[in-house]
mmCIF file of C-alpha atoms in Angstrom:
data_model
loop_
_atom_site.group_PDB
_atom_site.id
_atom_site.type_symbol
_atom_site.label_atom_id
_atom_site.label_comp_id
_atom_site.label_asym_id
_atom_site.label_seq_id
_atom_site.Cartn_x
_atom_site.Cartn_y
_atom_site.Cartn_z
ATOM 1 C CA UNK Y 22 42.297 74.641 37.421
ATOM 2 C CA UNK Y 23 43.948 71.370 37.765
ATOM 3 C CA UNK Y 24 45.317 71.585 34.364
ATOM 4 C CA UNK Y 25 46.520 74.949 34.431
ATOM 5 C CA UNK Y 26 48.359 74.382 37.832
ATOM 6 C CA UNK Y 27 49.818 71.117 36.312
ATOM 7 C CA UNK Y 28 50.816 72.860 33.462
ATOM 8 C CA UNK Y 29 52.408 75.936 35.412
ATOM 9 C CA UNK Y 30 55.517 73.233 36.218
ATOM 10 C CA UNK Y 31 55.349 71.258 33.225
ATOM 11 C CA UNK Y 32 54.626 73.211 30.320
ATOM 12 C CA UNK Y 33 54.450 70.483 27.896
ATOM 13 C CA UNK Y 34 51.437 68.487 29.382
ATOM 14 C CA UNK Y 35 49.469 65.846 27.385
ATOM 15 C CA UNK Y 36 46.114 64.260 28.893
ATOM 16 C CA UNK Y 37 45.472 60.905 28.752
ATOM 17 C CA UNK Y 38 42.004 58.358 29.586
ATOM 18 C CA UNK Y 39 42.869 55.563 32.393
ATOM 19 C CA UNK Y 40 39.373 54.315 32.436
ATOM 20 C CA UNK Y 41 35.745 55.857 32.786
ATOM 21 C CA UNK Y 42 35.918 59.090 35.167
ATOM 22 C CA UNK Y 43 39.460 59.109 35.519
ATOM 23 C CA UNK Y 44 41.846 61.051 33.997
ATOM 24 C CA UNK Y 45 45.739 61.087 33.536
ATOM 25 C CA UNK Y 46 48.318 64.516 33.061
ATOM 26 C CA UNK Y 47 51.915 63.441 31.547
ATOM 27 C CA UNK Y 48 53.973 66.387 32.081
ATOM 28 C CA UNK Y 49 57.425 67.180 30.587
ATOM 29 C CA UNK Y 50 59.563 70.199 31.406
ATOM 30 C CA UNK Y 51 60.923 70.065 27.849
ATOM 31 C CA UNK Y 52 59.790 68.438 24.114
ATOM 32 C CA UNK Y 53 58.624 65.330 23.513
ATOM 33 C CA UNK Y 54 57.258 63.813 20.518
ATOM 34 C CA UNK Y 55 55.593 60.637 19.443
ATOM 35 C CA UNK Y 56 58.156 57.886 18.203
ATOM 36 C CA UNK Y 57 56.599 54.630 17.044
ATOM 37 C CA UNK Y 58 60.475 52.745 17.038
ATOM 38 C CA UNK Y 59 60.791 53.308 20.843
ATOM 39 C CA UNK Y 60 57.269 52.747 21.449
ATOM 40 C CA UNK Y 61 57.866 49.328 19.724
ATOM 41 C CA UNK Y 62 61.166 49.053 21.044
ATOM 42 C CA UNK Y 63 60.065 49.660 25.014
ATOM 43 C CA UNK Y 64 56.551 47.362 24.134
ATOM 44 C CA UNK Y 65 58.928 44.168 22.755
ATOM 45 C CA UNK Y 66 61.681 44.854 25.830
ATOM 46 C CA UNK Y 67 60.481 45.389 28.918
ATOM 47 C CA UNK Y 68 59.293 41.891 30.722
ATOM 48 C CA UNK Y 69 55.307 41.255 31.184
ATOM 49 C CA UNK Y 70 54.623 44.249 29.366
ATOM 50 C CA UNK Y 71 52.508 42.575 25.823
ATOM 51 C CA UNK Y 72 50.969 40.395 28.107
ATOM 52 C CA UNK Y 73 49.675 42.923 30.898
ATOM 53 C CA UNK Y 74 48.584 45.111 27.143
ATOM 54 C CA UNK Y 75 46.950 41.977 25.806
ATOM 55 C CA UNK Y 76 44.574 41.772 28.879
ATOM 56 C CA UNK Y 77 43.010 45.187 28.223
ATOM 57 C CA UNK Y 78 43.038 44.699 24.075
ATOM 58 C CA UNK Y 79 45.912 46.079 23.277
ATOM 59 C CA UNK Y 80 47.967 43.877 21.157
ATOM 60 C CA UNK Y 81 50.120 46.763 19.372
ATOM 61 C CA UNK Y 82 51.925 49.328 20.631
ATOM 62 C CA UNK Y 83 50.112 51.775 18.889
ATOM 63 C CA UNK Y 84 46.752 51.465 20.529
ATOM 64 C CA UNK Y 85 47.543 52.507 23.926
ATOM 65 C CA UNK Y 86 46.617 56.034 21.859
ATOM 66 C CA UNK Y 87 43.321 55.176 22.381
ATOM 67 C CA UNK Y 88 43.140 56.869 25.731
ATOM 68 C CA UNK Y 89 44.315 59.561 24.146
ATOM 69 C CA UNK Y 90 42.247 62.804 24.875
ATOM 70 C CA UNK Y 91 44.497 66.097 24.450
ATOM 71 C CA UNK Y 92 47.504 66.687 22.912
ATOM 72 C CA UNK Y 93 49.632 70.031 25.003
ATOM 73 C CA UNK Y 94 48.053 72.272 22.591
ATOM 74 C CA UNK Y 95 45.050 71.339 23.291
ATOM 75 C CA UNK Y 96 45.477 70.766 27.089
ATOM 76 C CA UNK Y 97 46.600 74.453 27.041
ATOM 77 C CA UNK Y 98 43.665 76.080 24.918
ATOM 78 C CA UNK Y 99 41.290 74.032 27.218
ATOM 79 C CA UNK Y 100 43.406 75.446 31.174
ATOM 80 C CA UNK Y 101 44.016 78.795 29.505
ATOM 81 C CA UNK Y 102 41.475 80.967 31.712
ATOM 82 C CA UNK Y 103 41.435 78.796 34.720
ATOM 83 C CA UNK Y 104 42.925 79.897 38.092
ATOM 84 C CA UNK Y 105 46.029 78.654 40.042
ATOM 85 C CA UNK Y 106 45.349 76.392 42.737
ATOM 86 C CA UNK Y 107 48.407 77.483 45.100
ATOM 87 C CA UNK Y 108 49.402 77.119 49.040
ATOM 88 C CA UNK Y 109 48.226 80.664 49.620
ATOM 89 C CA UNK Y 110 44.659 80.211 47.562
ATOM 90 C CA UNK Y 111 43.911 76.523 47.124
ATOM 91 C CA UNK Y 112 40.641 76.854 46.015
ATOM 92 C CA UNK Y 113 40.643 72.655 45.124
ATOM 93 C CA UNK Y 114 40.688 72.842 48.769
ATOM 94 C CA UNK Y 115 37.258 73.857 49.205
ATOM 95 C CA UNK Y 116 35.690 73.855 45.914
ATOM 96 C CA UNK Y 117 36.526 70.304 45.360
ATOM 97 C CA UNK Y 118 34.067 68.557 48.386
ATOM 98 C CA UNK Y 119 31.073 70.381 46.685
ATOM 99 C CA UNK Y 120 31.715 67.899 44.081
ATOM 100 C CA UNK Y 121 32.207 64.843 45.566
ATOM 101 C CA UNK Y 122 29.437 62.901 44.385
ATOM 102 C CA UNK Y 123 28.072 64.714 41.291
ATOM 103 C CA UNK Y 124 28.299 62.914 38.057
ATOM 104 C CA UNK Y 125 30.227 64.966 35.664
ATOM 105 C CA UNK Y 126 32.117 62.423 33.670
ATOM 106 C CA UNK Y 127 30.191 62.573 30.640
ATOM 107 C CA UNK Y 128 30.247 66.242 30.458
ATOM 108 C CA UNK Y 129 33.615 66.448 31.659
ATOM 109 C CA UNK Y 130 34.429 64.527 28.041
ATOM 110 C CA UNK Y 131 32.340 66.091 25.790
ATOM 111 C CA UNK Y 132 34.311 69.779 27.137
ATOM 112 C CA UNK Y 133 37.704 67.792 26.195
ATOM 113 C CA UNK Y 134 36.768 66.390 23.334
ATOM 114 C CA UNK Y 135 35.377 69.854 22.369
ATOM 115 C CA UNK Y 136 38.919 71.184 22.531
ATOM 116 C CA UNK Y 137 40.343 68.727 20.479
ATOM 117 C CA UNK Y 138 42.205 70.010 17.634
ATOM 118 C CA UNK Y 139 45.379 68.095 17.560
ATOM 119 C CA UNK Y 140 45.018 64.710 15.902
ATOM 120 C CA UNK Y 141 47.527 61.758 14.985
ATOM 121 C CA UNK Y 142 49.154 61.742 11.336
ATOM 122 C CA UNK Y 143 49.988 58.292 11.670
ATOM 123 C CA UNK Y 144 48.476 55.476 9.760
ATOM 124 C CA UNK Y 145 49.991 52.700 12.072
ATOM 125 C CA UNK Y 146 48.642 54.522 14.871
ATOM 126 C CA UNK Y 147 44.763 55.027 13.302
ATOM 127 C CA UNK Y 148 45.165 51.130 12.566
ATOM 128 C CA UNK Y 149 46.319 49.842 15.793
ATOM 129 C CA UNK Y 150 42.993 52.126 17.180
ATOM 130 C CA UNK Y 151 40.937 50.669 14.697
ATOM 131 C CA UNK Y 152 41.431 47.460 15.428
ATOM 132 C CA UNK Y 153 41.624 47.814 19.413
ATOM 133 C CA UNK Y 154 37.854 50.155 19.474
ATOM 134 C CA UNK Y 155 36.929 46.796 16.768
ATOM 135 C CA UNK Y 156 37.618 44.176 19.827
ATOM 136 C CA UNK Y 157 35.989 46.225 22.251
ATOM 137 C CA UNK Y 158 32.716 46.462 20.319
ATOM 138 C CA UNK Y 159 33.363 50.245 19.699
ATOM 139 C CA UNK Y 160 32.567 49.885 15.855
ATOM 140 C CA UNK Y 161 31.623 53.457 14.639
ATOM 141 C CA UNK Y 162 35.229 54.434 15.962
ATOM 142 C CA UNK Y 163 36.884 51.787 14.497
ATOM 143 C CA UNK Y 164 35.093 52.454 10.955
ATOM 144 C CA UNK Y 165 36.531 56.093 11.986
ATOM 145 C CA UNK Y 166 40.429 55.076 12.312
ATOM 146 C CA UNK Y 167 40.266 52.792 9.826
ATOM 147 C CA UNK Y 168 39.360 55.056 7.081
ATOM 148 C CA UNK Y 169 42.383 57.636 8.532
ATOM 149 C CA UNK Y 170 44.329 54.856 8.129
ATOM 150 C CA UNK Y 171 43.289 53.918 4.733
ATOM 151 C CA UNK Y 172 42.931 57.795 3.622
ATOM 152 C CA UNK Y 173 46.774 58.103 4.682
ATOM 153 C CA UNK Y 174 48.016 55.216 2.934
ATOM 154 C CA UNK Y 175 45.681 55.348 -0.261
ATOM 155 C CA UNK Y 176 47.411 52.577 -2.105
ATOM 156 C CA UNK Y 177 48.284 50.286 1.133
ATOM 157 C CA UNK Y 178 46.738 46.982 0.039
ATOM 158 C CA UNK Y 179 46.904 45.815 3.949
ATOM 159 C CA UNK Y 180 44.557 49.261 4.932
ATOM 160 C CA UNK Y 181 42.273 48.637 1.826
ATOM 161 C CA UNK Y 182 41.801 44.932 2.991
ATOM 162 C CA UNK Y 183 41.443 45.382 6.525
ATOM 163 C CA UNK Y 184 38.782 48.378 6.297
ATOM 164 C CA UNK Y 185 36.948 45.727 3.169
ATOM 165 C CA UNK Y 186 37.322 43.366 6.013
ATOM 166 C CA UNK Y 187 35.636 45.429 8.801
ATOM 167 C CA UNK Y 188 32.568 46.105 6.137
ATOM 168 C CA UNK Y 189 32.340 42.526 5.298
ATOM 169 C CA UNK Y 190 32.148 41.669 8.679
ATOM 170 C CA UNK Y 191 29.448 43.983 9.206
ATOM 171 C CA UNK Y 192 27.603 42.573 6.527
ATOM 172 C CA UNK Y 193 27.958 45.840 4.070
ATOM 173 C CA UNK Y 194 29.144 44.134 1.405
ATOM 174 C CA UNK Y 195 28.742 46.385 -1.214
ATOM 175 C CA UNK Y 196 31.021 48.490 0.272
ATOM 176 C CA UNK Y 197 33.461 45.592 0.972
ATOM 177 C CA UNK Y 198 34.045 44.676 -2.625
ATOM 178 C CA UNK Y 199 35.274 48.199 -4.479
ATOM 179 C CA UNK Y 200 38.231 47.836 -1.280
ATOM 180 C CA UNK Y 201 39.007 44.055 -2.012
ATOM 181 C CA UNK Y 202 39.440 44.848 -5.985
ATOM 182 C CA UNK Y 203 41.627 48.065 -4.956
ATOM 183 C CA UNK Y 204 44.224 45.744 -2.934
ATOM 184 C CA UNK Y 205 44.231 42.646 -5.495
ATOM 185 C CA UNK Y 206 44.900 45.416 -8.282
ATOM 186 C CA UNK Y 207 47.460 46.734 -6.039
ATOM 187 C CA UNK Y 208 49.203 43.313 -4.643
ATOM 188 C CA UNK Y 209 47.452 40.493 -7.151
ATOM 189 C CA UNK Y 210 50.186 38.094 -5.689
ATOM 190 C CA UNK Y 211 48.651 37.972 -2.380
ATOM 191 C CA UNK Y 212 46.000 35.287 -2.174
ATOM 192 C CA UNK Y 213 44.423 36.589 1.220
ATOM 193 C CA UNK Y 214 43.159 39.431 -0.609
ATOM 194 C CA UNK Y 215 41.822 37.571 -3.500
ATOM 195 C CA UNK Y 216 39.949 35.902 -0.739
ATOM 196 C CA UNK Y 217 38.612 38.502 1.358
ATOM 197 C CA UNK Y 218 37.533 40.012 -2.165
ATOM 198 C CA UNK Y 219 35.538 35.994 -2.707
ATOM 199 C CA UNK Y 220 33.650 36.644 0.583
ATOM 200 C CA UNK Y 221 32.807 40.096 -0.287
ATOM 201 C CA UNK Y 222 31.188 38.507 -3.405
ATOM 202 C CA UNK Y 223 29.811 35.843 -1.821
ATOM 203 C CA UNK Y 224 27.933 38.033 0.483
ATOM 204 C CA UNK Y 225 26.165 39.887 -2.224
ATOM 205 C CA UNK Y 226 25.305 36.593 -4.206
ATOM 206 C CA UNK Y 227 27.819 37.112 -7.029
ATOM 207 C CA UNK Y 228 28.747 33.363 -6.568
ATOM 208 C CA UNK Y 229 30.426 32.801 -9.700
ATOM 209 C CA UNK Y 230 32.698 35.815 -9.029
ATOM 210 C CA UNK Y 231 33.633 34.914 -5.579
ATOM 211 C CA UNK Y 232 34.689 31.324 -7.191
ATOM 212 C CA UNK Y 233 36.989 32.841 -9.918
ATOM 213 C CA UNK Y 234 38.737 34.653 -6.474
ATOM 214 C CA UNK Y 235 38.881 31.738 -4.241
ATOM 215 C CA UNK Y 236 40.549 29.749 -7.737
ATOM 216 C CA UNK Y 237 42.750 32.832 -7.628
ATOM 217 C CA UNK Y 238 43.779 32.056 -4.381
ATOM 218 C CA UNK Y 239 44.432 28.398 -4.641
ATOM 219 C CA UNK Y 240 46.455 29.205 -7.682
ATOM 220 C CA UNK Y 241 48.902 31.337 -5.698
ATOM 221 C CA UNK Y 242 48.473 29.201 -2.464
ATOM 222 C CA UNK Y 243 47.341 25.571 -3.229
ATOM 223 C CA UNK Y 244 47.950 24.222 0.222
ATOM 224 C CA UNK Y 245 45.942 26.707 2.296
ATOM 225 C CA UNK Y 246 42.623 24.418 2.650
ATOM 226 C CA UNK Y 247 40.330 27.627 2.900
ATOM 227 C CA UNK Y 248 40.805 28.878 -0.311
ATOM 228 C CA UNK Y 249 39.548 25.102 -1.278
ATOM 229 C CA UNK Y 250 37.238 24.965 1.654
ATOM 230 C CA UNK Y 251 35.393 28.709 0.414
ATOM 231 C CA UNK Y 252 35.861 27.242 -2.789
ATOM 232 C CA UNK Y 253 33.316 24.338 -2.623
ATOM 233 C CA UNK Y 254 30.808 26.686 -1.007
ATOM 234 C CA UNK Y 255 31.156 28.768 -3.773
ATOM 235 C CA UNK Y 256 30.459 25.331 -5.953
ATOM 236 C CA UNK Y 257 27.941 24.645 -3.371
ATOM 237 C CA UNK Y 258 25.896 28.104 -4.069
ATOM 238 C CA UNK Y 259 25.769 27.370 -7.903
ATOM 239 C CA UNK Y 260 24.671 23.569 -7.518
ATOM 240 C CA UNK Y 261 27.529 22.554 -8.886
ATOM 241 C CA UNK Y 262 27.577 19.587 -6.442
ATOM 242 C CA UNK Y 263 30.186 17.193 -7.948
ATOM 243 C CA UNK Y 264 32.828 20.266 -7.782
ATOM 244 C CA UNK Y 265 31.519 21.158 -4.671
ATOM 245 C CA UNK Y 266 32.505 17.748 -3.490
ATOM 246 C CA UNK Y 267 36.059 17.695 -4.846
ATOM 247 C CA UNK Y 268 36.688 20.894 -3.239
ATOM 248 C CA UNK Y 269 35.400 20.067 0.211
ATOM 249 C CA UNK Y 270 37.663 16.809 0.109
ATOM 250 C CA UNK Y 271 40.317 18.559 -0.788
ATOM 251 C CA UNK Y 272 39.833 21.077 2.498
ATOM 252 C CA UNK Y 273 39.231 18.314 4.444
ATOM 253 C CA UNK Y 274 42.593 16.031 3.603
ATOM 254 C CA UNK Y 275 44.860 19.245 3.595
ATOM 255 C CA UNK Y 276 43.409 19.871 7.111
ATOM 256 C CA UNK Y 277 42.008 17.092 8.481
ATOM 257 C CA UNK Y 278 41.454 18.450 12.029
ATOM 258 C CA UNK Y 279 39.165 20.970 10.813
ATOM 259 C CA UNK Y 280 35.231 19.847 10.936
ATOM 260 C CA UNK Y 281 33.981 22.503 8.739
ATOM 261 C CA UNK Y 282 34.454 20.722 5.224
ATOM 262 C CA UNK Y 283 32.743 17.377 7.313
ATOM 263 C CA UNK Y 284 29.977 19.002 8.261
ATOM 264 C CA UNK Y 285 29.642 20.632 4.177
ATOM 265 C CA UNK Y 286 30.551 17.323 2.829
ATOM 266 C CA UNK Y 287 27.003 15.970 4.661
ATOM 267 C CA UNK Y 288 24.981 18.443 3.750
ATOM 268 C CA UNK Y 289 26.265 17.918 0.017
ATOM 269 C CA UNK Y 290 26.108 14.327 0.155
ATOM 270 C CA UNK Y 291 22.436 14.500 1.490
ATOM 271 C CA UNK Y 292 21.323 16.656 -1.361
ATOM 272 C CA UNK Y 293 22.735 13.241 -3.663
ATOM 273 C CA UNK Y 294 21.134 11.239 -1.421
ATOM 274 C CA UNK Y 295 24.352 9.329 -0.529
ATOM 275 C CA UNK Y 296 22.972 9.036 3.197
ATOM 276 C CA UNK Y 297 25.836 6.525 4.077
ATOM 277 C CA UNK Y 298 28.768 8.926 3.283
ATOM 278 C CA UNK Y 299 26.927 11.833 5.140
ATOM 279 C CA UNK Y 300 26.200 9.757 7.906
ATOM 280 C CA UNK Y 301 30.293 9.650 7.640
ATOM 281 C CA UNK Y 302 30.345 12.852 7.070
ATOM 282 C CA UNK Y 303 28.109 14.073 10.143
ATOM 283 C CA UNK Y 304 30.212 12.238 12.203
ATOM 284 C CA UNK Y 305 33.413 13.379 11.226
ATOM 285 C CA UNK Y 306 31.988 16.939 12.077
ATOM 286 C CA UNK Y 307 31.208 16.018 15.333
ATOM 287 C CA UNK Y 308 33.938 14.012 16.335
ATOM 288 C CA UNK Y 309 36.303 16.928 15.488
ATOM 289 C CA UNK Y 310 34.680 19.012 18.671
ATOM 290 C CA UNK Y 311 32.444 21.190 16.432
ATOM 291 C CA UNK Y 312 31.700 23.454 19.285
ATOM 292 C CA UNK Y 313 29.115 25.867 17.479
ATOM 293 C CA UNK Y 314 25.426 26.368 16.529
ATOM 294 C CA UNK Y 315 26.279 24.261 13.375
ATOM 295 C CA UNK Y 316 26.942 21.530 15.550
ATOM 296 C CA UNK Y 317 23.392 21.183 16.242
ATOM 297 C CA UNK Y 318 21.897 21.749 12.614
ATOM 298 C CA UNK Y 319 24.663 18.631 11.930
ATOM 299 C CA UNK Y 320 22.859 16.545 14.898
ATOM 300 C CA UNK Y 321 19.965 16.716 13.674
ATOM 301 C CA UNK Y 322 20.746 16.304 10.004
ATOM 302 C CA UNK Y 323 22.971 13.172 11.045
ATOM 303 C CA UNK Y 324 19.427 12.042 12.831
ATOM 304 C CA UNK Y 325 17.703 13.065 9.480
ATOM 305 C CA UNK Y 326 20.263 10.428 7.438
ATOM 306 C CA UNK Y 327 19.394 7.661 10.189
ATOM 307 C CA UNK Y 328 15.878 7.657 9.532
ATOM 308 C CA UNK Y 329 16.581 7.376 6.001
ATOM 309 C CA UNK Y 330 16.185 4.754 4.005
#
């Protein structure tokens, strides 16, 4: 009823999420479409507005389409045999207080969502809602948007890395891998996706495959220290300590802030039982503000290299 006395003024009416229970009606008395240049245009312009965005996730333009829930189609399929609600019979009046406290808002969006027929045709705009749903924890619907994304663009390299990303990071990596060999076919000059395709590999085992990547990398990019860094744990993996070592030195002295390679470089140099340079090593890590659970393991393995002889 709502809708359809909304939509009795404004024709073209859209219906939008503001959070749970609550819902929003754009109206327009004439056309309006969808155009990403003034969305980005308004979104880099208008003072405050990224950061207010940033606070609720939204880092692109593009994802404030999360909330969306009908498109005016839609809206008007769903209000189509509804009532008015007008001066002379407001039934919202009276029917509305009957209401007041029952909990409808789940079945309030399954109805919407069952009227939804509309969807976006835009791959920037199934990214951006990929990766907003991803940093709110929502990750079956970001698995969703980012395949719409990647089915759009078939031969984006950026879409097939991101979605071989999200897999990876879910630990599916033999799904990750056929997407990281689709963008390094596709862009073989880009070294981030010869390394996303390494960590694919190194997640399934396939150790001596992830190397030749990371090398790939550090061929196209030798300064970035974690193509070097991923590298030695590649090196690490095989046993192949000395090159292992090399590597990790190398991370370490092209980023010397970072006490990743530190805390590798102990762990290496315990295996050689050169207790002295991972007693170094340990407290490299350390000293650096390694601020994780690895900071304990290296507390106690920089205990371990004490007691030793």
């Amino acid at each position: 009823m709502v809708v359809k006395t909304f939509r009795s003024v404004f024709r073209h009416t859209t219906i939008w999420n503001t959070g749970r229970g609550d819902l929003l009606l754009i109206g327009s008395k004439t056309p309006w479409v969808l155009d990403n240049a003034r969305l980005q245009a308004r979104y880099d312009a208008v003072p405050g507005l990224r950061e207010d965005l940033a606070r609720l996730g939204i880092r692109s333009p593009l994802a404030i389409l999360a909330d969306f829930v009908l498109a005016e189609e839609d809206a008007a399929r769903y209000s189509q045999y509804a009532l008015l609600n007008t001066d002379d019979l407001p039934f919202l009046e009276f029917s509305a207080p009957e209401s007041l406290y029952a909990e409808t808002t789940d079945l309030n969006a399954r109805v919407m969502r069952s009227f939804k027929r509309v969807n976006l045709d835009m791959a920037e705009a199934h990214e951006a809602l990929g990766q907003l749903y991803k940093a709110q924890g929502l990750m079956d619907l970001a698995e969703e948007q980012l395949r719409k994304a990647q089915a759009l663009r078939p031969k984006d390299p950026q879409l097939l890395a991101q979605l071989g990303d999200f897999y990876r990071e879910r630990e599916r990596f033999a799904e990750a891998v056929p997407l990281s060999l689709a963008a390094v076919a596709i862009a073989p000059g880009n070294p981030r996706l010869w390394a996303s395709l390494g960590l694919a590999y190194q997640g399934l085992g396939r150790h001596g495959e992830a190397l030749d990547a990371f090398r790939r990398a550090i061929t196209i990019d030798p300064d970035d220290p974690f193509y070097h860094y991923q590298s030695g744990l590649a090196f690490l993996a095989m046993k192949r300590l000395d090159e292992a070592a090399a590597a990790l030195q190398t991370a370490a002295i092209k980023d010397p802030m970072k006490p990743d390679p530190h805390l590798e470089l102990g762990r290496l140099y315990r295996l050689q039982g050169k207790n002295a340079m991972a007693l170094q090593s340990y407290r490299w890590a350390l000293r650096l503000g390694l601020v994780n659970p690895d900071a304990f393991r290296a507390v106690e393995e920089l205990a371990a290299a004490l007691d030793s002889p």
